[in-house]
PDB file of C-alpha atoms and ligand atoms in Angstrom:
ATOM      1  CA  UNK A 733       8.467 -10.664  17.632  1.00  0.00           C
ATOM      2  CA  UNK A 734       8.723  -9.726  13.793  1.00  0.00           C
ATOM      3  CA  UNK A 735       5.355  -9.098  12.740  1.00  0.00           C
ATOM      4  CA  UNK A 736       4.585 -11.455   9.687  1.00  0.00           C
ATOM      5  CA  UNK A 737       4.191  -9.198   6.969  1.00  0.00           C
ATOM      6  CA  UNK A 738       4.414 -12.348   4.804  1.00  0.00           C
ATOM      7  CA  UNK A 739       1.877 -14.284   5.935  1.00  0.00           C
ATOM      8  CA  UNK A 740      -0.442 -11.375   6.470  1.00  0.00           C
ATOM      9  CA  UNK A 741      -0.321  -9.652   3.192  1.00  0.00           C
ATOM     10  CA  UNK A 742      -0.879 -13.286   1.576  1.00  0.00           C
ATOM     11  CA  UNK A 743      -4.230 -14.015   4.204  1.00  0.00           C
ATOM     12  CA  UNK A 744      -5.657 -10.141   2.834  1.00  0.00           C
ATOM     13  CA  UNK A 745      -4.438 -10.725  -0.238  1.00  0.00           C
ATOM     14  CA  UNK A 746      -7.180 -14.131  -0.979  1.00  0.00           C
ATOM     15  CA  UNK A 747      -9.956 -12.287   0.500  1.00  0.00           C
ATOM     16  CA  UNK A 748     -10.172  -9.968  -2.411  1.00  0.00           C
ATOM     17  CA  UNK A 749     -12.164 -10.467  -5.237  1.00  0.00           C
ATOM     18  CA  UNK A 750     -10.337 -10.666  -8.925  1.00  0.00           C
ATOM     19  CA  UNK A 751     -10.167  -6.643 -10.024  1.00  0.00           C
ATOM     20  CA  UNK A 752     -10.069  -5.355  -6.440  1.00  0.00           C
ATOM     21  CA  UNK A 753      -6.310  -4.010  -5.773  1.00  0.00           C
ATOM     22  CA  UNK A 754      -4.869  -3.719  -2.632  1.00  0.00           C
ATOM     23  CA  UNK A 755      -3.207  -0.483  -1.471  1.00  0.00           C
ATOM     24  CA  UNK A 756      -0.971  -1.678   1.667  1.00  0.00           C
ATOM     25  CA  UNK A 757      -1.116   1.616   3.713  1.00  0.00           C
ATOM     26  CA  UNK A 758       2.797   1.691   5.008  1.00  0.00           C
ATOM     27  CA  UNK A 759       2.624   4.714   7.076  1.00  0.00           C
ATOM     28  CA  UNK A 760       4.528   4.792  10.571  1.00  0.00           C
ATOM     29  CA  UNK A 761       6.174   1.392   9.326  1.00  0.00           C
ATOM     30  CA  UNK A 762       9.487   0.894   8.363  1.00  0.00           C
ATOM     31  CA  UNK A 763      11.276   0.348   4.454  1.00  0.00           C
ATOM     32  CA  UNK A 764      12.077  -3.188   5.810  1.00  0.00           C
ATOM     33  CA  UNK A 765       8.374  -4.006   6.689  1.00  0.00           C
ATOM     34  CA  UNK A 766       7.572  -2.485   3.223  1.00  0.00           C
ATOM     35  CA  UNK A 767      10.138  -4.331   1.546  1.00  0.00           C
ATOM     36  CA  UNK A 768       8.818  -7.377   2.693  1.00  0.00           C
ATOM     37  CA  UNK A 769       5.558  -7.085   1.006  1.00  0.00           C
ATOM     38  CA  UNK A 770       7.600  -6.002  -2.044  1.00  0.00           C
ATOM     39  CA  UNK A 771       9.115  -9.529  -2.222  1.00  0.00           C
ATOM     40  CA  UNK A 772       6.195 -10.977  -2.121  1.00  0.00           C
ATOM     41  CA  UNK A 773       5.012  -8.872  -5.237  1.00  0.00           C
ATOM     42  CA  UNK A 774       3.419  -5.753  -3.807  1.00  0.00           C
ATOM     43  CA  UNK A 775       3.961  -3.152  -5.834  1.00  0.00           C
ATOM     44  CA  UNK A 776       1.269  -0.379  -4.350  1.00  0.00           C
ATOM     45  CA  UNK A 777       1.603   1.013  -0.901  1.00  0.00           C
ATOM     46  CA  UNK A 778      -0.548   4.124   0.876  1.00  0.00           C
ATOM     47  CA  UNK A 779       1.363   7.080   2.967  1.00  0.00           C
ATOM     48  CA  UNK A 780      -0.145   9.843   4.598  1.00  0.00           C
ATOM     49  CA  UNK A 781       2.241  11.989   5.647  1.00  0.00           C
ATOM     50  CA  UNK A 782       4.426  14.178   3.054  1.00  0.00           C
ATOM     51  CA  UNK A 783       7.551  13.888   4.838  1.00  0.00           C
ATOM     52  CA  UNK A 784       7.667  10.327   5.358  1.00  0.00           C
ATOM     53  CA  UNK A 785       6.319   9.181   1.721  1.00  0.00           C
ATOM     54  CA  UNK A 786       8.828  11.885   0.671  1.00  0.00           C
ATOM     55  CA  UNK A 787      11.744   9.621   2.059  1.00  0.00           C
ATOM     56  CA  UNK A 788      10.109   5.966   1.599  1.00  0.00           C
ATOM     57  CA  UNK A 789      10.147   6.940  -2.229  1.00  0.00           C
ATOM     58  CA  UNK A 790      13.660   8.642  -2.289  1.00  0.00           C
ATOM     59  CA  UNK A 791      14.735   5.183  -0.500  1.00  0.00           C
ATOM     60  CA  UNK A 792      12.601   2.061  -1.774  1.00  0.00           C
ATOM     61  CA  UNK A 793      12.305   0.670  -5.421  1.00  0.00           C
ATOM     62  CA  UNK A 794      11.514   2.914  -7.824  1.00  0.00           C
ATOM     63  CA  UNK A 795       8.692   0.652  -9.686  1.00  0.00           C
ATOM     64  CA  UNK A 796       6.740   1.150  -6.233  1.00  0.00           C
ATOM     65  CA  UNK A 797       2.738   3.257  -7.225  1.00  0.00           C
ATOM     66  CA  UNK A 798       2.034   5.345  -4.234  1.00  0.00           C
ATOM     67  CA  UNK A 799      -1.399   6.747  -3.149  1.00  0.00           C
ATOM     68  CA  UNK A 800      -1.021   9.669  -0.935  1.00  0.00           C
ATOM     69  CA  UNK A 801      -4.253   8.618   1.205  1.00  0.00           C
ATOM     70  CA  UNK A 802      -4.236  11.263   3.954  1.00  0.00           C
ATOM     71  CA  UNK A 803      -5.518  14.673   4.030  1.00  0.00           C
ATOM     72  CA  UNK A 804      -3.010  17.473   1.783  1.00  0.00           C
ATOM     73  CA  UNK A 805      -2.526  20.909   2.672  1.00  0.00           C
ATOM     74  CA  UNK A 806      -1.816  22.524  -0.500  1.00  0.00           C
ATOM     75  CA  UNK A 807       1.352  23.755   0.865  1.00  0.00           C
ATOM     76  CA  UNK A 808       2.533  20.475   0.564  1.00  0.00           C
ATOM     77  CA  UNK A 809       1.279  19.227  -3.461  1.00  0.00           C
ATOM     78  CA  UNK A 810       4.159  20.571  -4.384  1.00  0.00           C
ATOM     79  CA  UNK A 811       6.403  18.036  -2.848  1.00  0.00           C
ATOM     80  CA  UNK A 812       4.482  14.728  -4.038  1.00  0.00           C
ATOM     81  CA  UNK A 813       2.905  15.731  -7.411  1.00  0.00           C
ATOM     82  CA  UNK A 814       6.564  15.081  -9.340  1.00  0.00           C
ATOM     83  CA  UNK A 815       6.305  11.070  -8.591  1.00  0.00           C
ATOM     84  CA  UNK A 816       2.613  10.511  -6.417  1.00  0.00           C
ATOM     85  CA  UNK A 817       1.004   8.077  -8.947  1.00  0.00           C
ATOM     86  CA  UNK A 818      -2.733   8.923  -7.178  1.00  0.00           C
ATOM     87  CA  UNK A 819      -4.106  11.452  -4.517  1.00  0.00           C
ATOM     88  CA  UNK A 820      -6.871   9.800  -3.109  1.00  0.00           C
ATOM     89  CA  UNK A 821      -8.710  12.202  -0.719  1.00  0.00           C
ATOM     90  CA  UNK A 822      -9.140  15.217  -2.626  1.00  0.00           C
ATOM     91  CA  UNK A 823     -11.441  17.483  -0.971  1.00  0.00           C
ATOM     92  CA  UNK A 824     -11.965  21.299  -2.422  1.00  0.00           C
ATOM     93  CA  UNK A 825     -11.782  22.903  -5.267  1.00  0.00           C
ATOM     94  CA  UNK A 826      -8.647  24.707  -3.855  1.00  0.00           C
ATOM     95  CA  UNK A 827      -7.063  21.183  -3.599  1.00  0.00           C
ATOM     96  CA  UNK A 828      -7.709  20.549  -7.010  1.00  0.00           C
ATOM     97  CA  UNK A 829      -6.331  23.659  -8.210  1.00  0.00           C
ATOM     98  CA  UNK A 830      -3.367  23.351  -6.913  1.00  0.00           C
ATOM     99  CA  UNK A 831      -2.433  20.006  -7.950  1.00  0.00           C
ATOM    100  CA  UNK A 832      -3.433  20.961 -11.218  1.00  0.00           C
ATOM    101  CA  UNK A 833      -1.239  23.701 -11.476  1.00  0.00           C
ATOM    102  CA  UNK A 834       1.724  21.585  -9.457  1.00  0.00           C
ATOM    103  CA  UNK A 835       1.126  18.786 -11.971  1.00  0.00           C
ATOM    104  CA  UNK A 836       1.223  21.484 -15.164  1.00  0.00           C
ATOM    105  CA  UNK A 837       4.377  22.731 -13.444  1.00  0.00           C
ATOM    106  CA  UNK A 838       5.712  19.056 -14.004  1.00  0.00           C
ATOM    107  CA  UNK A 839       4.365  18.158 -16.672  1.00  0.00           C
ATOM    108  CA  UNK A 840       1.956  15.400 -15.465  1.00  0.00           C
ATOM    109  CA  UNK A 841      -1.236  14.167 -14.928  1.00  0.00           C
ATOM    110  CA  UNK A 842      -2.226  13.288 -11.333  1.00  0.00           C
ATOM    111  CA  UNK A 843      -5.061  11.180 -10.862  1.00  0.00           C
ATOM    112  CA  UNK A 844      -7.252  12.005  -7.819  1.00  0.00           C
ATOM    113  CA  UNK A 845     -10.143  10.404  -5.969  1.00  0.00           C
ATOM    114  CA  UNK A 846     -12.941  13.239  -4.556  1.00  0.00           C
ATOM    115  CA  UNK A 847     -13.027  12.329  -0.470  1.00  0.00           C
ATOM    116  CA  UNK A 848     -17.005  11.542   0.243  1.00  0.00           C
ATOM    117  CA  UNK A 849     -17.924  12.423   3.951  1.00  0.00           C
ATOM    118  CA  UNK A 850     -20.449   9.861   4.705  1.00  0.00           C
ATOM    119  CA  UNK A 851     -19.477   8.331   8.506  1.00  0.00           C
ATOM    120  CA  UNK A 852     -21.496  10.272  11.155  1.00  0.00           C
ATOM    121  CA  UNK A 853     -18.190  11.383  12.445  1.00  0.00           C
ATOM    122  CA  UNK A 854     -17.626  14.948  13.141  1.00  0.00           C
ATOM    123  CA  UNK A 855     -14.359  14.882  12.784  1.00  0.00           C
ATOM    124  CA  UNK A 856     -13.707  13.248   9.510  1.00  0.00           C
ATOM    125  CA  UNK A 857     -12.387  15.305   6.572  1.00  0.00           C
ATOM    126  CA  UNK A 858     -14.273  14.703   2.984  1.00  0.00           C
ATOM    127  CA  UNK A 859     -17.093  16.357   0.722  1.00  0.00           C
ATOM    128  CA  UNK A 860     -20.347  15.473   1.236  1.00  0.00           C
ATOM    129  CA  UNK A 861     -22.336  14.274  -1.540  1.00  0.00           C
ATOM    130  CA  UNK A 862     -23.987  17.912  -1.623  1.00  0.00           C
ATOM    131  CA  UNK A 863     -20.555  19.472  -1.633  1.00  0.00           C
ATOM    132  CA  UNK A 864     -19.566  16.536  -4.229  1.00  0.00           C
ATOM    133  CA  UNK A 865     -21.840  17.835  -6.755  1.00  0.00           C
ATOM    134  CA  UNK A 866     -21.669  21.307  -6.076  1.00  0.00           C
ATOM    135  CA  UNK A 867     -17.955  20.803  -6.933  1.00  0.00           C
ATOM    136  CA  UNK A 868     -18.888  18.793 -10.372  1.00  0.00           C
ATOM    137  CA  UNK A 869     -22.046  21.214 -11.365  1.00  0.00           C
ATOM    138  CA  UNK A 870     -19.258  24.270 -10.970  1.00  0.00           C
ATOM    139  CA  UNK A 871     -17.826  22.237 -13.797  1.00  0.00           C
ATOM    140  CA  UNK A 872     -14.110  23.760 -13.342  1.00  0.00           C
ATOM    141  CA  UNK A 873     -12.594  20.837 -13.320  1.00  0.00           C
ATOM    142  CA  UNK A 874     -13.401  19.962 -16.732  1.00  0.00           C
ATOM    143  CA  UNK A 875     -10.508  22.532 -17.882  1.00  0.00           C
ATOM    144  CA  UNK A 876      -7.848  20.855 -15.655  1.00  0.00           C
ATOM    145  CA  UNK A 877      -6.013  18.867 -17.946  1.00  0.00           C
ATOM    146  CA  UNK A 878      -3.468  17.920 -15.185  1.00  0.00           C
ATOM    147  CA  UNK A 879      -5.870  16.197 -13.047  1.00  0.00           C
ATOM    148  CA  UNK A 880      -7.519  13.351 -13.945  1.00  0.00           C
ATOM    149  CA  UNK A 881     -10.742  12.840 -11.632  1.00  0.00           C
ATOM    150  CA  UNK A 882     -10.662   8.693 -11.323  1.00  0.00           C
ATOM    151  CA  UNK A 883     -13.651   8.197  -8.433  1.00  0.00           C
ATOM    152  CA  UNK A 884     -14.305   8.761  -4.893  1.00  0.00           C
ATOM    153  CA  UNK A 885     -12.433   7.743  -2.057  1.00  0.00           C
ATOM    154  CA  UNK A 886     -14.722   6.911   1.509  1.00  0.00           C
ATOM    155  CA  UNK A 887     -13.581   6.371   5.067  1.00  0.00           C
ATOM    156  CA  UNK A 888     -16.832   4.064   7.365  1.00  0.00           C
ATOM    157  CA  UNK A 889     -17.412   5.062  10.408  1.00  0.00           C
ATOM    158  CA  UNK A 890     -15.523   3.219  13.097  1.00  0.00           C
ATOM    159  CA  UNK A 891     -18.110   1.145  15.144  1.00  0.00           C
ATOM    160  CA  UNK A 892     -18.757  -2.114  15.846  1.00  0.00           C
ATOM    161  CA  UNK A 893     -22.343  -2.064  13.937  1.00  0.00           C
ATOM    162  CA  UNK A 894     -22.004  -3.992  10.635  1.00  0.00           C
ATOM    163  CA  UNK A 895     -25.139  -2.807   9.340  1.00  0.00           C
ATOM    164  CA  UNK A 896     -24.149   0.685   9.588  1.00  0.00           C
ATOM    165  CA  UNK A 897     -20.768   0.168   7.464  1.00  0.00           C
ATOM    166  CA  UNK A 898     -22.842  -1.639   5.333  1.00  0.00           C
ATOM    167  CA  UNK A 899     -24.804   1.083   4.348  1.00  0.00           C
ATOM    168  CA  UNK A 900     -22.483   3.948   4.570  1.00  0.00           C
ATOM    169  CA  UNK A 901     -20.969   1.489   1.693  1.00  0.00           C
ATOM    170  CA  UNK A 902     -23.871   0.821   0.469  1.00  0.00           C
ATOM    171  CA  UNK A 903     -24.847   4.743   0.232  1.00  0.00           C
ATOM    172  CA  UNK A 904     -21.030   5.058  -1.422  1.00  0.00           C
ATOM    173  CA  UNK A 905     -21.397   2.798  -4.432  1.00  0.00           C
ATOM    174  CA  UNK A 906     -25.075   4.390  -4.780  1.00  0.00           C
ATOM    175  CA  UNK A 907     -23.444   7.690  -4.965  1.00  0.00           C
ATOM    176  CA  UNK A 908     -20.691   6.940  -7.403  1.00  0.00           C
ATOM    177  CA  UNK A 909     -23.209   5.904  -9.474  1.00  0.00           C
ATOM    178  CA  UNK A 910     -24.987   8.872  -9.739  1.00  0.00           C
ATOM    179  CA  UNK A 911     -21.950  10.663 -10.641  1.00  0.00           C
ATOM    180  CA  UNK A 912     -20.845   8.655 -12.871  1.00  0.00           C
ATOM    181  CA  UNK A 913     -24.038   9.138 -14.810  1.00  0.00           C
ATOM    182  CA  UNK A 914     -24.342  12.750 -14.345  1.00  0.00           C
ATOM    183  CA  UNK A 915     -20.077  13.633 -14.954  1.00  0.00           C
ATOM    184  CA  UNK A 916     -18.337  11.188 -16.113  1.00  0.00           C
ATOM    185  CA  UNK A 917     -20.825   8.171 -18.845  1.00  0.00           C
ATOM    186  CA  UNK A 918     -18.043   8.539 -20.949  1.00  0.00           C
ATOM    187  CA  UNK A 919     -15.087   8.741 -19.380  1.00  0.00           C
ATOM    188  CA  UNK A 920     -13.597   5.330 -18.957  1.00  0.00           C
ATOM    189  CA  UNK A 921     -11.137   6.171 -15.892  1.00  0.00           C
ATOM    190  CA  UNK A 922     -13.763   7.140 -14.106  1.00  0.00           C
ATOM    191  CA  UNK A 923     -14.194   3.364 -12.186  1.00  0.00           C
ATOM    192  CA  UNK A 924     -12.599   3.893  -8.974  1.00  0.00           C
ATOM    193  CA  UNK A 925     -14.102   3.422  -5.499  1.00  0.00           C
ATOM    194  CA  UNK A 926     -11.361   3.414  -2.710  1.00  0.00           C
ATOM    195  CA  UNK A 927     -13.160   1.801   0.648  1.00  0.00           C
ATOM    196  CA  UNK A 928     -12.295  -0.816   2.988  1.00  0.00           C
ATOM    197  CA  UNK A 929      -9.757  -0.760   5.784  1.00  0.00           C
ATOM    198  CA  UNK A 930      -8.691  -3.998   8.286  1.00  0.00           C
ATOM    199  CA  UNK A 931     -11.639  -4.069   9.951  1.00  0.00           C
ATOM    200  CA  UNK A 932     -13.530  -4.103   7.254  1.00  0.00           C
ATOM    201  CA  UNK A 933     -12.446  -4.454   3.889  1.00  0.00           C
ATOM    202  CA  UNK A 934     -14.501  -7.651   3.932  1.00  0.00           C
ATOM    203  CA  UNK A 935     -17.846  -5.449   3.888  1.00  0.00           C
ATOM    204  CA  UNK A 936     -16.344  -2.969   1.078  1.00  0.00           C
ATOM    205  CA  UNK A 937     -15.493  -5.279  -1.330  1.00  0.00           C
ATOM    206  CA  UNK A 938     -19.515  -6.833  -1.359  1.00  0.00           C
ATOM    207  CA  UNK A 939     -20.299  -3.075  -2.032  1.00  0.00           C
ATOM    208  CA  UNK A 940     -18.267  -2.916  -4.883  1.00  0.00           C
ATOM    209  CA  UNK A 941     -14.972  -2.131  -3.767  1.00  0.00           C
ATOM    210  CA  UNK A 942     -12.128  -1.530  -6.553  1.00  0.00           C
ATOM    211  CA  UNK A 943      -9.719  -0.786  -4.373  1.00  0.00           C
ATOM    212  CA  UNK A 944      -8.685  -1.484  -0.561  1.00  0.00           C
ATOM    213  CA  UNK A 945      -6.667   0.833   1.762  1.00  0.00           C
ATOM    214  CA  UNK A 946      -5.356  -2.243   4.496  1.00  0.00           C
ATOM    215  CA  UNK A 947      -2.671  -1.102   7.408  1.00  0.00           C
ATOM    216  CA  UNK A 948      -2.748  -3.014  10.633  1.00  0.00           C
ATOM    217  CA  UNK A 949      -3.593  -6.365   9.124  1.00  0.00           C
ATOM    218  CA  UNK A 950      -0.371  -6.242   6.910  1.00  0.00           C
ATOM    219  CA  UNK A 951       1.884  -4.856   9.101  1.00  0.00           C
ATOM    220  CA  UNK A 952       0.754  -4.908  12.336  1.00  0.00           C
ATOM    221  CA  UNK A 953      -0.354  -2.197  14.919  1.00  0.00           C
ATOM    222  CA  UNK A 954       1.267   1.405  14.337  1.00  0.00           C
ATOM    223  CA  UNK A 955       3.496   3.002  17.006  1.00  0.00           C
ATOM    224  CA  UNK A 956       2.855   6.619  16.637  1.00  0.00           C
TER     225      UNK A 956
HETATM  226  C1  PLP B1151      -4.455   4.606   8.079  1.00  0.00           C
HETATM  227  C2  PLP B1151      -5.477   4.593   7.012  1.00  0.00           C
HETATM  228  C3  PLP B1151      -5.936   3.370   6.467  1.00  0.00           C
HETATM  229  C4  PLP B1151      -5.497   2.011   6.957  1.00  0.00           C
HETATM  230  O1  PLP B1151      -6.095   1.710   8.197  1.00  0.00           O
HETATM  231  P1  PLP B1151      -5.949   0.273   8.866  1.00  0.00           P
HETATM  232  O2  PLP B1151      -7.068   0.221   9.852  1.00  0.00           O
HETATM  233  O3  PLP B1151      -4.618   0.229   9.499  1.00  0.00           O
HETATM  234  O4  PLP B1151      -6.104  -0.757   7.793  1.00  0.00           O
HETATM  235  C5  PLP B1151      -6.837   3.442   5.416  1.00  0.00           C
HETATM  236  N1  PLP B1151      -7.275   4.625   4.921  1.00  0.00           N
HETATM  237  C6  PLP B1151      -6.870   5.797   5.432  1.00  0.00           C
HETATM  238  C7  PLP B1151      -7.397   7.061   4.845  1.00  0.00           C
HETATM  239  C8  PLP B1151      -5.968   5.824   6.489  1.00  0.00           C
HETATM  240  O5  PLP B1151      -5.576   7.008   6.982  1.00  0.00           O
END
């Protein structure tokens, strides 16, 4: 049975607040799955593999935004920064760097997200809000000028526990907040803040959500 991409895209899409955009994360589906959401007007999609965004962009339309959402070794900037239109889970200064000198190499701008660690998870990549400011009070990153730092990016834990989501969320939007006060009061395209997955995207978006990163409940479950 096809999944229906259709249908699905259109039942996420009216759950979303106006000025909340949806990234449709694509990865392990197919251009024809992708292409379906294209017809129906989606025009931003989510990889996290290099190899695979490498040849969904060489193939697909080429007014489709992609977010690289995954974690980047820097070996691999160099591939994406000539056409990535954001790199959402940026987190160490050494990532920075070298997107900023990938992105001076070709004559761009990238925009970036900073990756907040705030799910209890071990395992999970991302800064945490210690690290975050460390990064920002090091102040480095005010000399890039081919990276553009547009908010933070946050994975919830994966549990069952609504309250907890909530307030990893919660604790999210708090934190952008004080960054934006403390880095970035004037700096306009500083307004991103990238949580929300299927499960629950509906929790992110009444913590102030901008922007949701929705797989399975587009396309359907992944087959790895
Ligand atoms: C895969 C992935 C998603 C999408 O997850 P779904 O549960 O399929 O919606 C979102 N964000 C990141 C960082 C991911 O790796």
């Amino acid at each position: 049975m096809m999944w229906d991409v259709k249908t699905n895209l259109h039942r996420v899409l009216r759950q979303l607040p106006e000025g909340v955009r949806l990234v449709a994360i694509s990865k392990y589906h197919p251009a024809d799955y992708i292409m379906a959401a294209y017809e129906e007007g989606q025009r931003l999609f989510g990889e996290s593999h290099e190899q695979e965004i490498r040849e969904k962009h060489a193939s697909l339309p080429k007014d489709i935004e992609w977010h690289f959402i995954g974690h980047l070794q820097t070996n691999k900037v160099k591939y994406i920064v000539p056409y990535i239109s954001m790199i959402e889970a940026v987190d160490s200064l050494k990532l920075l760097r070298e997107i900023e000198k990938q992105a001076a190499k070709a004559d761009r701008v990238v925009k970036v997200l900073l990756e907040l660690h705030i799910a209890e998870e071990a395992t999970k990549y991302g800064l945490t809000m210690d690290d975050c400011r460390q990064l920002l009070d090091a102040g480095e990153w005010r000399q890039m000028t081919h990276v553009r730092i547009c908010g933070l990016m946050m994975m919830a834990s994966n549990v069952d526990d609504e309250q907890q989501i909530a307030s990893e969320f919660q604790q999210a939007a708090d934190f952008f907040d004080e960054v934006k006060a403390k880095y970035f009061a004037h700096d306009e395209q500083f307004c991103e803040r990238s949580w929300g997955m299927s499960d629950d995207f509906p929790i992110a978006v009444s913590h102030r959500s901008t922007m949701v990163r929705v797989g399975t409940a587009i396309f359907g479950p992944r087959v790895y």
